[in-house]
């Protein structure tokens, strides 16, 4: 195949609005929004979400803006409606071991009901127990027990007093006898208190007898106090037992009402029953706290408040009024928000907490449903990653407060009961991060058996275009924008082809389309239009380019100012215009660069100057090595080559990557070897393989448009154009202005399959075919062959070169090749 010149119709795909079969997008609002071009991903996602087996979490791969998150989230909501509502989760006080709160699962809505019932139960205790303690039957029983105790105590005191009188002591109880304090005084024989003066008159024997009597009295008082204290304890226990006996029926009735209200069959029914029984025991053991004294008792009030606090229910997950399973997207999966937390409060020099300060995280809230996470968020926090790995391995979640071991002050430890969590994880990731996890943590990756791979582009079909129009319709309604006319939608579709760099495929990065949609709607509103027209889309594209193209403008100005050397007319030896793409992240543009080559005799071979100064990437270096291999293959009949050659991108200071300039480098090198000038008006892009075939390259539209702008600035003469690989024809989606220039004959687009065809276009000479005597002298390769022969002779010793001078170049058929 020879050089082909493309017509204007081949440079851009044009979508006929009439083929879209609607006037404007408001007609499409009743149609469901499909997964545009993502049929494979849709099938995989639905399969993974419905798979009930363990370790079938989803790994969703795709580029940012492909709809991977929004589409999965919408499908998760649809699938969640088909699942039952999961149970509520409560944490209760553990009366046996307070440091280990109890976890309780209840049917949806029952958690809120239990919390309400226990709150009402606590209010009942506060209001009814004091009243019941004041009832006549309770008071009569208590008075009977207290009277019997006082009688026994009085009898014992009478005996103690008689014991003291017999030993000449007077005995008296002080105020506050509840503390067991008694006062006794020694008397003389007349019954008068023994004063210090009288005590001095006693004989040693009398003093000794008094001391012995005092010691006996003290012991008797001690036995009295022990006896009365024991009887008092018995009396108090009897009082408590009496109160429990009289109040237990009322409390049993209240708790039975709670059991009756929670009449649904639940998995944790035994645990709930045990908890209520233990709560009853706790209340019955603390009835004295409910007694109302004549004066306020702060200590008793605090103890009562603490008791009632233990009866609260900490409802950490509430599904009251829910339909279907939960769907949660955690965009900030820090340790606390993902796994739950325990709140602490500082009291004096200690951090304290209890079961009521336990908080659920996303994993607990998503139990029975779906949880979406982004892999990049998890990879940035090692603690989150490790705990998630442990959770995936066991399926059980232990709530803990991260970092409490490093707290600056002491903390009351709390270890809530672990709970089983059944959740389907949907992990959003890039392809690079996916394979990073596959390699670095295979145990984690194997838990995600379902891969959902979002495509970057899809085949352009009538159905796909219809789906794109439906996307525009739904976006307009969602964002409150004016609807788009059919020509405007056609312009949007054409832009998706441009982003995909393919006339047969559309870009699947609909975030870009959504951005253009909003910008075009803003242009339409500025002119008070009811519908967005195609002109608005084109104006939005032009405005977007104008906002971003300042770096491109400055580079183009450097050409017109003469700072950067670029010839777009005439011919030069060893020089050709190559095409590059500058990628700024949010904007990329094409820019021409001069590629030059020089050759001379030597033994070093081809020198890549960019590589030597470490300004080229590995792909570019690979392209130069392929070029060298192809060049050596063309002249294998005269190997070894005695050549020193250098190829360089002129005035390039930021580095070079990619192999799309290898054809341009090849042409510059051949031009230098053959001494043939090349047309400077035709810029070249294309990769080269070892067989001399031109391979397609990326950024083809930006490259062509960048060179076209340079030619416009320097002056179009009707001879300029670009040479691109034939296999890049389907990738052309050039700007309408450039297409118009081609149609008018002011610019040209050439394609070639072989690098040799491009060389013929640039040089105007036949490339050359290897024959029995080498290449034809008047061909490109023949001229290069002659130069290489001269280089070889120049590198040989003088005597050998003289001998070789007597022989013509080449060899007879069958003659062995002589190697130098």
PDB file of N, CA, C and O in Angstrom, residues 367-416:
ATOM      1  N   UNK A 367     -24.435  -4.385  58.652  1.00  0.00           N
ATOM      2  CA  UNK A 367     -24.705  -5.812  58.866  1.00  0.00           C
ATOM      3  C   UNK A 367     -25.974  -6.234  58.116  1.00  0.00           C
ATOM      4  O   UNK A 367     -27.014  -5.594  58.217  1.00  0.00           O
ATOM      5  N   UNK A 368     -25.858  -7.313  57.347  1.00  0.00           N
ATOM      6  CA  UNK A 368     -26.979  -7.794  56.566  1.00  0.00           C
ATOM      7  C   UNK A 368     -27.117  -7.122  55.216  1.00  0.00           C
ATOM      8  O   UNK A 368     -27.997  -7.491  54.425  1.00  0.00           O
ATOM      9  N   UNK A 369     -26.252  -6.125  54.926  1.00  0.00           N
ATOM     10  CA  UNK A 369     -26.368  -5.393  53.674  1.00  0.00           C
ATOM     11  C   UNK A 369     -25.028  -5.192  53.004  1.00  0.00           C
ATOM     12  O   UNK A 369     -24.198  -6.108  52.950  1.00  0.00           O
ATOM     13  N   UNK A 370     -24.792  -3.983  52.509  1.00  0.00           N
ATOM     14  CA  UNK A 370     -23.641  -3.692  51.664  1.00  0.00           C
ATOM     15  C   UNK A 370     -22.889  -2.472  52.210  1.00  0.00           C
ATOM     16  O   UNK A 370     -23.503  -1.524  52.695  1.00  0.00           O
ATOM     17  N   UNK A 371     -21.575  -2.528  52.076  1.00  0.00           N
ATOM     18  CA  UNK A 371     -20.712  -1.421  52.492  1.00  0.00           C
ATOM     19  C   UNK A 371     -19.711  -1.139  51.389  1.00  0.00           C
ATOM     20  O   UNK A 371     -18.971  -2.020  50.964  1.00  0.00           O
ATOM     21  N   UNK A 372     -19.697   0.111  50.907  1.00  0.00           N
ATOM     22  CA  UNK A 372     -18.762   0.521  49.854  1.00  0.00           C
ATOM     23  C   UNK A 372     -17.596   1.285  50.462  1.00  0.00           C
ATOM     24  O   UNK A 372     -17.783   2.214  51.247  1.00  0.00           O
ATOM     25  N   UNK A 373     -16.388   0.870  50.092  1.00  0.00           N
ATOM     26  CA  UNK A 373     -15.165   1.521  50.547  1.00  0.00           C
ATOM     27  C   UNK A 373     -14.259   1.778  49.351  1.00  0.00           C
ATOM     28  O   UNK A 373     -14.402   1.126  48.310  1.00  0.00           O
ATOM     29  N   UNK A 374     -13.332   2.695  49.516  1.00  0.00           N
ATOM     30  CA  UNK A 374     -12.342   2.971  48.477  1.00  0.00           C
ATOM     31  C   UNK A 374     -10.989   2.443  48.950  1.00  0.00           C
ATOM     32  O   UNK A 374     -10.526   2.766  50.047  1.00  0.00           O
ATOM     33  N   UNK A 375     -10.377   1.635  48.113  1.00  0.00           N
ATOM     34  CA  UNK A 375      -9.128   0.985  48.485  1.00  0.00           C
ATOM     35  C   UNK A 375      -8.051   1.997  48.842  1.00  0.00           C
ATOM     36  O   UNK A 375      -7.280   1.793  49.777  1.00  0.00           O
ATOM     37  N   UNK A 376      -7.976   3.083  48.120  1.00  0.00           N
ATOM     38  CA  UNK A 376      -6.938   4.077  48.385  1.00  0.00           C
ATOM     39  C   UNK A 376      -7.054   4.625  49.803  1.00  0.00           C
ATOM     40  O   UNK A 376      -6.045   4.884  50.464  1.00  0.00           O
ATOM     41  N   UNK A 377      -8.282   4.788  50.320  1.00  0.00           N
ATOM     42  CA  UNK A 377      -8.464   5.264  51.688  1.00  0.00           C
ATOM     43  C   UNK A 377      -7.922   4.263  52.694  1.00  0.00           C
ATOM     44  O   UNK A 377      -7.358   4.640  53.728  1.00  0.00           O
ATOM     45  N   UNK A 378      -8.096   2.966  52.424  1.00  0.00           N
ATOM     46  CA  UNK A 378      -7.659   1.936  53.356  1.00  0.00           C
ATOM     47  C   UNK A 378      -6.136   1.803  53.357  1.00  0.00           C
ATOM     48  O   UNK A 378      -5.528   1.553  54.402  1.00  0.00           O
ATOM     49  N   UNK A 379      -5.533   1.966  52.199  1.00  0.00           N
ATOM     50  CA  UNK A 379      -4.089   1.774  52.097  1.00  0.00           C
ATOM     51  C   UNK A 379      -3.298   2.850  52.836  1.00  0.00           C
ATOM     52  O   UNK A 379      -2.135   2.648  53.166  1.00  0.00           O
ATOM     53  N   UNK A 380      -3.922   3.984  53.094  1.00  0.00           N
ATOM     54  CA  UNK A 380      -3.209   5.079  53.754  1.00  0.00           C
ATOM     55  C   UNK A 380      -3.180   4.937  55.269  1.00  0.00           C
ATOM     56  O   UNK A 380      -2.497   5.704  55.938  1.00  0.00           O
ATOM     57  N   UNK A 381      -3.908   3.964  55.832  1.00  0.00           N
ATOM     58  CA  UNK A 381      -3.978   3.796  57.286  1.00  0.00           C
ATOM     59  C   UNK A 381      -3.681   2.334  57.608  1.00  0.00           C
ATOM     60  O   UNK A 381      -4.513   1.457  57.407  1.00  0.00           O
ATOM     61  N   UNK A 382      -2.481   2.080  58.125  1.00  0.00           N
ATOM     62  CA  UNK A 382      -2.071   0.699  58.387  1.00  0.00           C
ATOM     63  C   UNK A 382      -2.939   0.046  59.454  1.00  0.00           C
ATOM     64  O   UNK A 382      -3.259  -1.148  59.354  1.00  0.00           O
ATOM     65  N   UNK A 383      -3.344   0.808  60.484  1.00  0.00           N
ATOM     66  CA  UNK A 383      -4.171   0.228  61.544  1.00  0.00           C
ATOM     67  C   UNK A 383      -5.525  -0.215  61.003  1.00  0.00           C
ATOM     68  O   UNK A 383      -6.027  -1.295  61.357  1.00  0.00           O
ATOM     69  N   UNK A 384      -6.120   0.580  60.153  1.00  0.00           N
ATOM     70  CA  UNK A 384      -7.405   0.211  59.541  1.00  0.00           C
ATOM     71  C   UNK A 384      -7.244  -1.019  58.674  1.00  0.00           C
ATOM     72  O   UNK A 384      -8.072  -1.950  58.694  1.00  0.00           O
ATOM     73  N   UNK A 385      -6.158  -1.062  57.893  1.00  0.00           N
ATOM     74  CA  UNK A 385      -5.922  -2.195  56.994  1.00  0.00           C
ATOM     75  C   UNK A 385      -5.779  -3.495  57.789  1.00  0.00           C
ATOM     76  O   UNK A 385      -6.392  -4.514  57.440  1.00  0.00           O
ATOM     77  N   UNK A 386      -4.995  -3.475  58.860  1.00  0.00           N
ATOM     78  CA  UNK A 386      -4.765  -4.691  59.636  1.00  0.00           C
ATOM     79  C   UNK A 386      -6.032  -5.170  60.331  1.00  0.00           C
ATOM     80  O   UNK A 386      -6.311  -6.372  60.365  1.00  0.00           O
ATOM     81  N   UNK A 387      -6.803  -4.263  60.893  1.00  0.00           N
ATOM     82  CA  UNK A 387      -8.036  -4.691  61.569  1.00  0.00           C
ATOM     83  C   UNK A 387      -9.057  -5.200  60.565  1.00  0.00           C
ATOM     84  O   UNK A 387      -9.792  -6.159  60.847  1.00  0.00           O
ATOM     85  N   UNK A 388      -9.109  -4.604  59.370  1.00  0.00           N
ATOM     86  CA  UNK A 388     -10.028  -5.093  58.340  1.00  0.00           C
ATOM     87  C   UNK A 388      -9.616  -6.490  57.881  1.00  0.00           C
ATOM     88  O   UNK A 388     -10.477  -7.342  57.614  1.00  0.00           O
ATOM     89  N   UNK A 389      -8.328  -6.739  57.796  1.00  0.00           N
ATOM     90  CA  UNK A 389      -7.857  -8.076  57.437  1.00  0.00           C
ATOM     91  C   UNK A 389      -8.310  -9.098  58.481  1.00  0.00           C
ATOM     92  O   UNK A 389      -8.770 -10.188  58.139  1.00  0.00           O
ATOM     93  N   UNK A 390      -8.181  -8.744  59.752  1.00  0.00           N
ATOM     94  CA  UNK A 390      -8.608  -9.661  60.807  1.00  0.00           C
ATOM     95  C   UNK A 390     -10.108  -9.882  60.778  1.00  0.00           C
ATOM     96  O   UNK A 390     -10.583 -11.006  61.009  1.00  0.00           O
ATOM     97  N   UNK A 391     -10.844  -8.830  60.509  1.00  0.00           N
ATOM     98  CA  UNK A 391     -12.295  -8.987  60.431  1.00  0.00           C
ATOM     99  C   UNK A 391     -12.698  -9.911  59.283  1.00  0.00           C
ATOM    100  O   UNK A 391     -13.564 -10.774  59.442  1.00  0.00           O
ATOM    101  N   UNK A 392     -12.063  -9.741  58.129  1.00  0.00           N
ATOM    102  CA  UNK A 392     -12.399 -10.593  56.992  1.00  0.00           C
ATOM    103  C   UNK A 392     -12.052 -12.050  57.264  1.00  0.00           C
ATOM    104  O   UNK A 392     -12.716 -12.960  56.759  1.00  0.00           O
ATOM    105  N   UNK A 393     -11.027 -12.271  58.063  1.00  0.00           N
ATOM    106  CA  UNK A 393     -10.635 -13.638  58.367  1.00  0.00           C
ATOM    107  C   UNK A 393     -11.614 -14.311  59.330  1.00  0.00           C
ATOM    108  O   UNK A 393     -11.919 -15.493  59.195  1.00  0.00           O
ATOM    109  N   UNK A 394     -12.120 -13.566  60.307  1.00  0.00           N
ATOM    110  CA  UNK A 394     -12.956 -14.172  61.349  1.00  0.00           C
ATOM    111  C   UNK A 394     -14.439 -13.903  61.181  1.00  0.00           C
ATOM    112  O   UNK A 394     -15.268 -14.688  61.630  1.00  0.00           O
ATOM    113  N   UNK A 395     -14.802 -12.789  60.554  1.00  0.00           N
ATOM    114  CA  UNK A 395     -16.204 -12.425  60.447  1.00  0.00           C
ATOM    115  C   UNK A 395     -16.782 -11.858  61.731  1.00  0.00           C
ATOM    116  O   UNK A 395     -17.983 -11.602  61.807  1.00  0.00           O
ATOM    117  N   UNK A 396     -15.953 -11.642  62.754  1.00  0.00           N
ATOM    118  CA  UNK A 396     -16.401 -11.093  64.034  1.00  0.00           C
ATOM    119  C   UNK A 396     -15.717  -9.751  64.270  1.00  0.00           C
ATOM    120  O   UNK A 396     -14.546  -9.568  63.943  1.00  0.00           O
ATOM    121  N   UNK A 397     -16.479  -8.852  64.862  1.00  0.00           N
ATOM    122  CA  UNK A 397     -15.978  -7.496  65.084  1.00  0.00           C
ATOM    123  C   UNK A 397     -15.937  -7.196  66.569  1.00  0.00           C
ATOM    124  O   UNK A 397     -16.937  -7.338  67.274  1.00  0.00           O
ATOM    125  N   UNK A 398     -14.768  -6.785  67.031  1.00  0.00           N
ATOM    126  CA  UNK A 398     -14.565  -6.351  68.418  1.00  0.00           C
ATOM    127  C   UNK A 398     -14.389  -4.842  68.412  1.00  0.00           C
ATOM    128  O   UNK A 398     -13.430  -4.315  67.842  1.00  0.00           O
ATOM    129  N   UNK A 399     -15.324  -4.134  69.028  1.00  0.00           N
ATOM    130  CA  UNK A 399     -15.214  -2.673  69.098  1.00  0.00           C
ATOM    131  C   UNK A 399     -14.159  -2.308  70.132  1.00  0.00           C
ATOM    132  O   UNK A 399     -14.160  -2.822  71.252  1.00  0.00           O
ATOM    133  N   UNK A 400     -13.283  -1.430  69.745  1.00  0.00           N
ATOM    134  CA  UNK A 400     -12.243  -0.957  70.649  1.00  0.00           C
ATOM    135  C   UNK A 400     -11.889   0.470  70.266  1.00  0.00           C
ATOM    136  O   UNK A 400     -12.168   0.923  69.155  1.00  0.00           O
ATOM    137  N   UNK A 401     -11.300   1.149  71.203  1.00  0.00           N
ATOM    138  CA  UNK A 401     -10.866   2.515  70.966  1.00  0.00           C
ATOM    139  C   UNK A 401      -9.386   2.493  70.647  1.00  0.00           C
ATOM    140  O   UNK A 401      -8.569   2.156  71.511  1.00  0.00           O
ATOM    141  N   UNK A 402      -9.058   2.806  69.417  1.00  0.00           N
ATOM    142  CA  UNK A 402      -7.660   2.749  68.994  1.00  0.00           C
ATOM    143  C   UNK A 402      -6.831   3.780  69.749  1.00  0.00           C
ATOM    144  O   UNK A 402      -7.254   4.906  69.962  1.00  0.00           O
ATOM    145  N   UNK A 403      -5.644   3.374  70.151  1.00  0.00           N
ATOM    146  CA  UNK A 403      -4.703   4.299  70.769  1.00  0.00           C
ATOM    147  C   UNK A 403      -4.890   4.515  72.250  1.00  0.00           C
ATOM    148  O   UNK A 403      -4.173   5.323  72.850  1.00  0.00           O
ATOM    149  N   UNK A 404      -5.843   3.810  72.910  1.00  0.00           N
ATOM    150  CA  UNK A 404      -6.039   4.040  74.335  1.00  0.00           C
ATOM    151  C   UNK A 404      -4.848   3.564  75.157  1.00  0.00           C
ATOM    152  O   UNK A 404      -4.612   4.034  76.260  1.00  0.00           O
ATOM    153  N   UNK A 405      -4.103   2.607  74.605  1.00  0.00           N
ATOM    154  CA  UNK A 405      -2.916   2.135  75.332  1.00  0.00           C
ATOM    155  C   UNK A 405      -1.873   3.242  75.462  1.00  0.00           C
ATOM    156  O   UNK A 405      -1.014   3.201  76.346  1.00  0.00           O
ATOM    157  N   UNK A 406      -1.951   4.241  74.595  1.00  0.00           N
ATOM    158  CA  UNK A 406      -0.984   5.336  74.622  1.00  0.00           C
ATOM    159  C   UNK A 406      -1.559   6.596  75.269  1.00  0.00           C
ATOM    160  O   UNK A 406      -0.985   7.667  75.146  1.00  0.00           O
ATOM    161  N   UNK A 407      -2.710   6.461  75.937  1.00  0.00           N
ATOM    162  CA  UNK A 407      -3.336   7.622  76.559  1.00  0.00           C
ATOM    163  C   UNK A 407      -2.424   8.196  77.638  1.00  0.00           C
ATOM    164  O   UNK A 407      -1.759   7.454  78.374  1.00  0.00           O
ATOM    165  N   UNK A 408      -2.374   9.531  77.778  1.00  0.00           N
ATOM    166  CA  UNK A 408      -1.467  10.144  78.758  1.00  0.00           C
ATOM    167  C   UNK A 408      -1.885   9.902  80.196  1.00  0.00           C
ATOM    168  O   UNK A 408      -1.083  10.060  81.101  1.00  0.00           O
ATOM    169  N   UNK A 409      -3.146   9.521  80.444  1.00  0.00           N
ATOM    170  CA  UNK A 409      -3.592   9.239  81.804  1.00  0.00           C
ATOM    171  C   UNK A 409      -4.271   7.885  81.808  1.00  0.00           C
ATOM    172  O   UNK A 409      -4.600   7.324  80.760  1.00  0.00           O
ATOM    173  N   UNK A 410      -4.486   7.328  82.992  1.00  0.00           N
ATOM    174  CA  UNK A 410      -5.094   6.018  83.115  1.00  0.00           C
ATOM    175  C   UNK A 410      -6.516   6.015  82.572  1.00  0.00           C
ATOM    176  O   UNK A 410      -7.221   7.024  82.591  1.00  0.00           O
ATOM    177  N   UNK A 411      -6.940   4.856  82.113  1.00  0.00           N
ATOM    178  CA  UNK A 411      -8.268   4.735  81.525  1.00  0.00           C
ATOM    179  C   UNK A 411      -8.926   3.464  82.030  1.00  0.00           C
ATOM    180  O   UNK A 411      -8.273   2.447  82.249  1.00  0.00           O
ATOM    181  N   UNK A 412     -10.243   3.549  82.231  1.00  0.00           N
ATOM    182  CA  UNK A 412     -11.028   2.377  82.594  1.00  0.00           C
ATOM    183  C   UNK A 412     -11.231   1.547  81.340  1.00  0.00           C
ATOM    184  O   UNK A 412     -11.799   2.027  80.353  1.00  0.00           O
ATOM    185  N   UNK A 413     -10.743   0.321  81.349  1.00  0.00           N
ATOM    186  CA  UNK A 413     -10.831  -0.516  80.158  1.00  0.00           C
ATOM    187  C   UNK A 413     -12.246  -1.026  79.961  1.00  0.00           C
ATOM    188  O   UNK A 413     -12.987  -1.234  80.925  1.00  0.00           O
ATOM    189  N   UNK A 414     -12.611  -1.218  78.708  1.00  0.00           N
ATOM    190  CA  UNK A 414     -13.931  -1.730  78.352  1.00  0.00           C
ATOM    191  C   UNK A 414     -13.766  -2.598  77.119  1.00  0.00           C
ATOM    192  O   UNK A 414     -13.188  -2.167  76.119  1.00  0.00           O
ATOM    193  N   UNK A 415     -14.262  -3.822  77.200  1.00  0.00           N
ATOM    194  CA  UNK A 415     -14.184  -4.753  76.073  1.00  0.00           C
ATOM    195  C   UNK A 415     -15.586  -5.262  75.769  1.00  0.00           C
ATOM    196  O   UNK A 415     -16.038  -6.253  76.352  1.00  0.00           O
ATOM    197  N   UNK A 416     -16.299  -4.590  74.868  1.00  0.00           N
ATOM    198  CA  UNK A 416     -17.647  -5.051  74.529  1.00  0.00           C
ATOM    199  C   UNK A 416     -17.615  -6.449  73.910  1.00  0.00           C
ATOM    200  O   UNK A 416     -16.616  -6.869  73.323  1.00  0.00           O
TER     201      UNK A 416
END
